[in-house]
CSV table of C-alpha atoms and ligand atoms in Angstrom, one decimal:
chain,number,residue,atom,x,y,z
F,22,UNK,CA,0.0,0.0,0.0
F,23,UNK,CA,1.5,3.3,-1.0
F,24,UNK,CA,1.1,6.3,1.2
F,25,UNK,CA,-1.3,8.8,-0.3
F,26,UNK,CA,-2.2,12.3,0.7
F,27,UNK,CA,-5.4,12.4,2.8
F,28,UNK,CA,-8.4,14.5,2.0
F,29,UNK,CA,-7.8,18.1,2.6
F,30,UNK,CA,-9.2,20.2,5.5
F,31,UNK,CA,-10.8,22.3,2.7
F,32,UNK,CA,-12.9,19.3,1.6
F,33,UNK,CA,-13.9,18.6,5.2
F,34,UNK,CA,-14.9,22.3,5.6
F,35,UNK,CA,-17.0,22.1,2.4
F,36,UNK,CA,-18.8,18.9,3.5
F,37,UNK,CA,-19.5,20.4,7.0
F,38,UNK,CA,-20.8,23.6,5.4
F,39,UNK,CA,-23.1,21.6,3.0
F,40,UNK,CA,-24.5,19.5,5.8
F,41,UNK,CA,-25.1,22.6,7.8
F,42,UNK,CA,-26.8,24.8,5.1
F,43,UNK,CA,-28.7,22.3,2.9
F,44,UNK,CA,-28.2,18.9,4.7
F,45,UNK,CA,-26.3,17.4,1.8
F,46,UNK,CA,-23.1,17.7,-0.2
F,47,UNK,CA,-21.3,16.2,-3.2
F,48,UNK,CA,-17.5,16.3,-2.9
F,49,UNK,CA,-15.7,15.3,-6.1
F,50,UNK,CA,-12.3,13.7,-5.9
F,51,UNK,CA,-12.5,13.1,-2.1
F,52,UNK,CA,-9.9,10.4,-2.3
F,53,UNK,CA,-6.7,10.2,-4.1
F,54,UNK,CA,-6.7,8.3,-7.4
F,55,UNK,CA,-4.2,5.7,-6.1
F,56,UNK,CA,-6.3,4.9,-3.1
F,57,UNK,CA,-9.4,4.8,-5.3
F,58,UNK,CA,-7.8,2.3,-7.6
F,59,UNK,CA,-6.7,0.1,-4.7
F,60,UNK,CA,-10.2,0.2,-3.0
F,61,UNK,CA,-11.7,-0.7,-6.3
F,62,UNK,CA,-9.3,-3.6,-7.0
F,63,UNK,CA,-9.8,-5.0,-3.5
F,64,UNK,CA,-13.6,-4.7,-3.7
F,65,UNK,CA,-13.7,-6.5,-7.1
F,66,UNK,CA,-11.4,-9.2,-5.6
F,67,UNK,CA,-13.9,-9.8,-2.8
F,68,UNK,CA,-16.8,-9.7,-5.2
F,69,UNK,CA,-15.2,-12.3,-7.4
F,70,UNK,CA,-14.4,-14.4,-4.3
F,71,UNK,CA,-18.1,-14.5,-3.5
F,72,UNK,CA,-17.9,-12.5,-0.2
F,73,UNK,CA,-21.0,-10.4,-0.9
F,74,UNK,CA,-24.5,-11.1,0.2
F,75,UNK,CA,-27.9,-9.8,-1.0
F,76,UNK,CA,-28.7,-6.7,1.0
F,77,UNK,CA,-31.7,-6.9,3.2
F,78,UNK,CA,-34.3,-4.4,4.4
F,79,UNK,CA,-35.1,-3.7,8.0
F,80,UNK,CA,-33.3,-4.7,11.2
F,81,UNK,CA,-33.4,-7.6,13.7
F,82,UNK,CA,-36.2,-10.1,13.3
F,83,UNK,CA,-37.8,-7.9,10.7
F,84,UNK,CA,-34.8,-8.0,8.4
F,85,UNK,CA,-35.9,-9.5,5.1
F,86,UNK,CA,-34.7,-10.0,1.5
F,87,UNK,CA,-37.0,-7.7,-0.5
F,88,UNK,CA,-35.9,-7.8,-4.1
F,89,UNK,CA,-38.7,-5.5,-5.2
F,90,UNK,CA,-37.1,-2.8,-3.0
F,91,UNK,CA,-33.4,-3.3,-3.4
F,92,UNK,CA,-31.1,-5.6,-5.5
F,93,UNK,CA,-27.7,-4.6,-4.4
F,94,UNK,CA,-25.2,-6.9,-2.7
F,95,UNK,CA,-23.0,-6.0,0.2
F,96,UNK,CA,-19.9,-7.0,2.1
F,97,UNK,CA,-19.7,-5.3,5.6
F,98,UNK,CA,-16.4,-3.8,6.6
F,99,UNK,CA,-15.0,-5.3,9.8
F,100,UNK,CA,-12.8,-2.8,11.6
F,101,UNK,CA,-10.6,-5.7,12.9
F,102,UNK,CA,-10.1,-7.2,9.5
F,103,UNK,CA,-9.5,-4.4,7.0
F,104,UNK,CA,-7.4,-4.7,3.9
F,105,UNK,CA,-4.5,-2.1,3.6
F,106,UNK,CA,-6.5,0.3,1.4
F,107,UNK,CA,-9.6,-0.1,3.6
F,108,UNK,CA,-7.5,0.9,6.6
F,109,UNK,CA,-6.5,4.1,4.9
F,110,UNK,CA,-10.1,4.7,4.1
F,111,UNK,CA,-11.1,4.0,7.7
F,112,UNK,CA,-8.6,6.6,8.8
F,113,UNK,CA,-9.9,9.1,6.3
F,114,UNK,CA,-13.5,8.7,7.3
F,115,UNK,CA,-12.5,9.0,11.0
F,116,UNK,CA,-10.8,12.4,10.2
F,117,UNK,CA,-14.0,13.5,8.5
F,118,UNK,CA,-16.2,12.3,11.4
F,119,UNK,CA,-14.1,14.4,13.8
F,120,UNK,CA,-14.1,17.5,11.5
F,121,UNK,CA,-17.9,17.3,11.1
F,122,UNK,CA,-18.4,16.9,14.8
F,123,UNK,CA,-16.1,19.9,15.5
F,124,UNK,CA,-18.1,22.0,13.1
F,125,UNK,CA,-21.7,20.9,13.7
F,126,UNK,CA,-21.8,19.2,17.2
F,127,UNK,CA,-23.7,16.2,15.8
F,128,UNK,CA,-22.3,13.8,18.4
F,129,UNK,CA,-21.2,11.4,15.7
F,130,UNK,CA,-19.7,8.5,17.6
F,131,UNK,CA,-18.7,5.8,15.1
F,132,UNK,CA,-18.8,4.7,11.5
F,133,UNK,CA,-20.2,1.6,10.0
F,134,UNK,CA,-20.0,0.7,6.3
F,135,UNK,CA,-20.0,-1.9,3.6
F,136,UNK,CA,-18.8,-2.5,0.1
F,137,UNK,CA,-21.7,-2.4,-2.3
F,138,UNK,CA,-22.1,-3.8,-5.8
F,139,UNK,CA,-25.2,-3.1,-7.9
F,140,UNK,CA,-25.1,-5.7,-10.7
F,141,UNK,CA,-26.4,-4.4,-14.1
F,142,UNK,CA,-30.1,-3.6,-13.8
F,143,UNK,CA,-30.1,-3.5,-9.9
F,144,UNK,CA,-31.8,-0.6,-8.1
F,145,UNK,CA,-32.7,0.6,-4.6
F,146,UNK,CA,-36.2,2.1,-4.5
F,147,UNK,CA,-36.9,5.4,-2.7
F,148,UNK,CA,-36.2,5.1,1.0
F,149,UNK,CA,-34.8,6.8,4.1
F,150,UNK,CA,-31.6,5.3,5.6
F,151,UNK,CA,-32.7,5.8,9.1
F,152,UNK,CA,-35.5,3.2,9.1
F,153,UNK,CA,-37.2,1.9,12.2
F,154,UNK,CA,-34.8,0.3,14.5
F,155,UNK,CA,-31.7,2.1,13.1
F,156,UNK,CA,-32.2,5.5,14.6
F,157,UNK,CA,-28.6,6.0,15.3
F,158,UNK,CA,-27.6,6.7,11.7
F,159,UNK,CA,-27.2,10.5,11.4
F,160,UNK,CA,-25.1,11.1,8.4
F,161,UNK,CA,-24.8,8.9,5.3
F,162,UNK,CA,-21.5,8.9,3.4
F,163,UNK,CA,-21.1,7.1,0.1
F,164,UNK,CA,-17.9,6.9,-1.8
F,165,UNK,CA,-18.2,5.7,-5.4
F,166,UNK,CA,-15.5,3.4,-6.8
F,167,UNK,CA,-16.4,3.4,-10.5
F,168,UNK,CA,-13.9,3.8,-13.3
F,169,UNK,CA,-14.8,6.0,-16.3
F,170,UNK,CA,-18.5,6.3,-15.5
F,171,UNK,CA,-20.7,8.0,-18.2
F,172,UNK,CA,-24.1,9.6,-17.9
F,173,UNK,CA,-25.6,6.9,-20.2
F,174,UNK,CA,-24.4,4.2,-17.8
F,175,UNK,CA,-27.3,5.3,-15.5
F,176,UNK,CA,-27.0,4.4,-11.8
F,177,UNK,CA,-27.6,7.9,-10.6
F,178,UNK,CA,-28.3,8.5,-6.9
F,179,UNK,CA,-31.6,10.5,-6.9
F,180,UNK,CA,-31.8,12.7,-3.8
F,181,UNK,CA,-35.3,14.2,-3.1
F,182,UNK,CA,-34.9,17.6,-1.7
F,183,UNK,CA,-38.3,18.1,0.0
F,184,UNK,CA,-38.9,16.3,3.3
F,185,UNK,CA,-42.0,14.7,1.8
F,186,UNK,CA,-39.8,12.7,-0.6
F,187,UNK,CA,-41.8,14.0,-3.6
F,188,UNK,CA,-41.1,17.0,-5.7
F,189,UNK,CA,-37.7,18.3,-6.7
F,190,UNK,CA,-34.7,16.1,-6.8
F,191,UNK,CA,-31.0,16.1,-7.9
F,192,UNK,CA,-29.4,13.2,-9.8
F,193,UNK,CA,-25.8,12.5,-8.7
F,194,UNK,CA,-23.5,10.5,-11.1
F,195,UNK,CA,-21.6,7.8,-9.2
F,196,UNK,CA,-18.2,9.0,-10.4
F,197,UNK,CA,-15.2,7.3,-8.9
F,198,UNK,CA,-13.7,9.3,-6.0
F,199,UNK,CA,-16.9,11.2,-5.3
F,200,UNK,CA,-18.2,11.3,-1.7
F,201,UNK,CA,-21.8,12.1,-1.2
F,202,UNK,CA,-22.9,13.0,2.3
F,203,UNK,CA,-26.4,13.8,3.6
F,204,UNK,CA,-28.5,13.8,6.8
F,205,UNK,CA,-29.8,10.2,7.0
F,206,UNK,CA,-33.1,11.0,8.6
F,207,UNK,CA,-33.9,13.9,6.3
F,208,UNK,CA,-33.5,12.8,2.7
F,209,UNK,CA,-35.5,10.3,0.7
F,210,UNK,CA,-33.3,8.9,-2.1
F,211,UNK,CA,-33.1,6.0,-4.6
F,212,UNK,CA,-30.6,4.4,-6.8
F,213,UNK,CA,-31.5,4.2,-10.5
F,214,UNK,CA,-30.6,1.0,-12.4
F,215,UNK,CA,-27.4,1.1,-14.3
F,216,UNK,CA,-26.3,-0.8,-17.5
F,217,UNK,CA,-23.0,-1.8,-15.8
F,218,UNK,CA,-21.7,-3.0,-12.5
F,219,UNK,CA,-21.8,-0.1,-10.0
F,220,UNK,CA,-19.4,-0.1,-7.0
F,221,UNK,CA,-19.4,1.9,-3.9
F,222,UNK,CA,-18.4,2.0,-0.3
F,223,UNK,CA,-21.6,2.9,1.7
F,224,UNK,CA,-21.4,4.0,5.3
F,225,UNK,CA,-23.0,5.9,8.1
F,226,UNK,CA,-21.8,8.0,11.0
F,227,UNK,CA,-23.8,7.0,14.1
F,228,UNK,CA,-24.6,8.5,17.4
F,229,UNK,CA,-24.0,6.4,20.5
F,230,UNK,CA,-26.4,3.4,20.9
Y,319,OGA,C1,-28.0,2.9,0.5
Y,319,OGA,C2,-28.1,3.8,-0.6
Y,319,OGA,C3,-27.1,5.0,-2.5
Y,319,OGA,C4,-26.0,4.9,-3.5
Y,319,OGA,O1,-27.1,1.9,0.4
Y,319,OGA,O2,-28.7,3.0,1.5
Y,319,OGA,O3,-29.1,4.5,-0.7
Y,319,OGA,O4,-25.8,5.9,-4.3
Y,319,OGA,N1,-27.1,4.0,-1.5
Y,319,OGA,O5,-25.3,3.9,-3.5
Y,320,MN,MN1,-29.9,4.7,1.3
């Protein structure tokens, strides 16, 4: 693993500002291209090794496979068993957590995340991340790992700006290196189907249980 420069304090400040003013932010090139390449390669290796599972909806006893709601597959990150690039990522996200806490006093206590693959045609219907039983998720942070993504590939993250989840929305292209952050309890969002495999690292900053 090569040492790469970490995300700048300017990018942390832009993210905190976005979360404060509108509740969401898109930061392009949040990670260095070398780290991005390594995260992508490691994710693909785990995908090909069959380490992913179909994502489920709900928590605890109510957790179910609901393929009409979501068709992505996930591989949870285990803090005690990270690959070299994932350790660098964990450190990056920890620095961001602290910077956002210092700016906004959100009391973000920890991070949880998984690698995510949307096979071609997969989607995730409109939802809120902070569903019943998972109230501790305060800020969603998604890093895209895609190489050379084009608009016609689809797979946009559609973020609904009104609290109702209807009305105006923005479509965010899942370009490699982009970090999207938003307040988990506030924004309905969905993932549109793509024509190619769509890779990301999806995570949440949580308050204390
Ligand atoms: C999620 C999710 C959005 C994306 O995993 O909860 O909404 O752009 N992901 O991958
Ligand atoms: Mn979501």
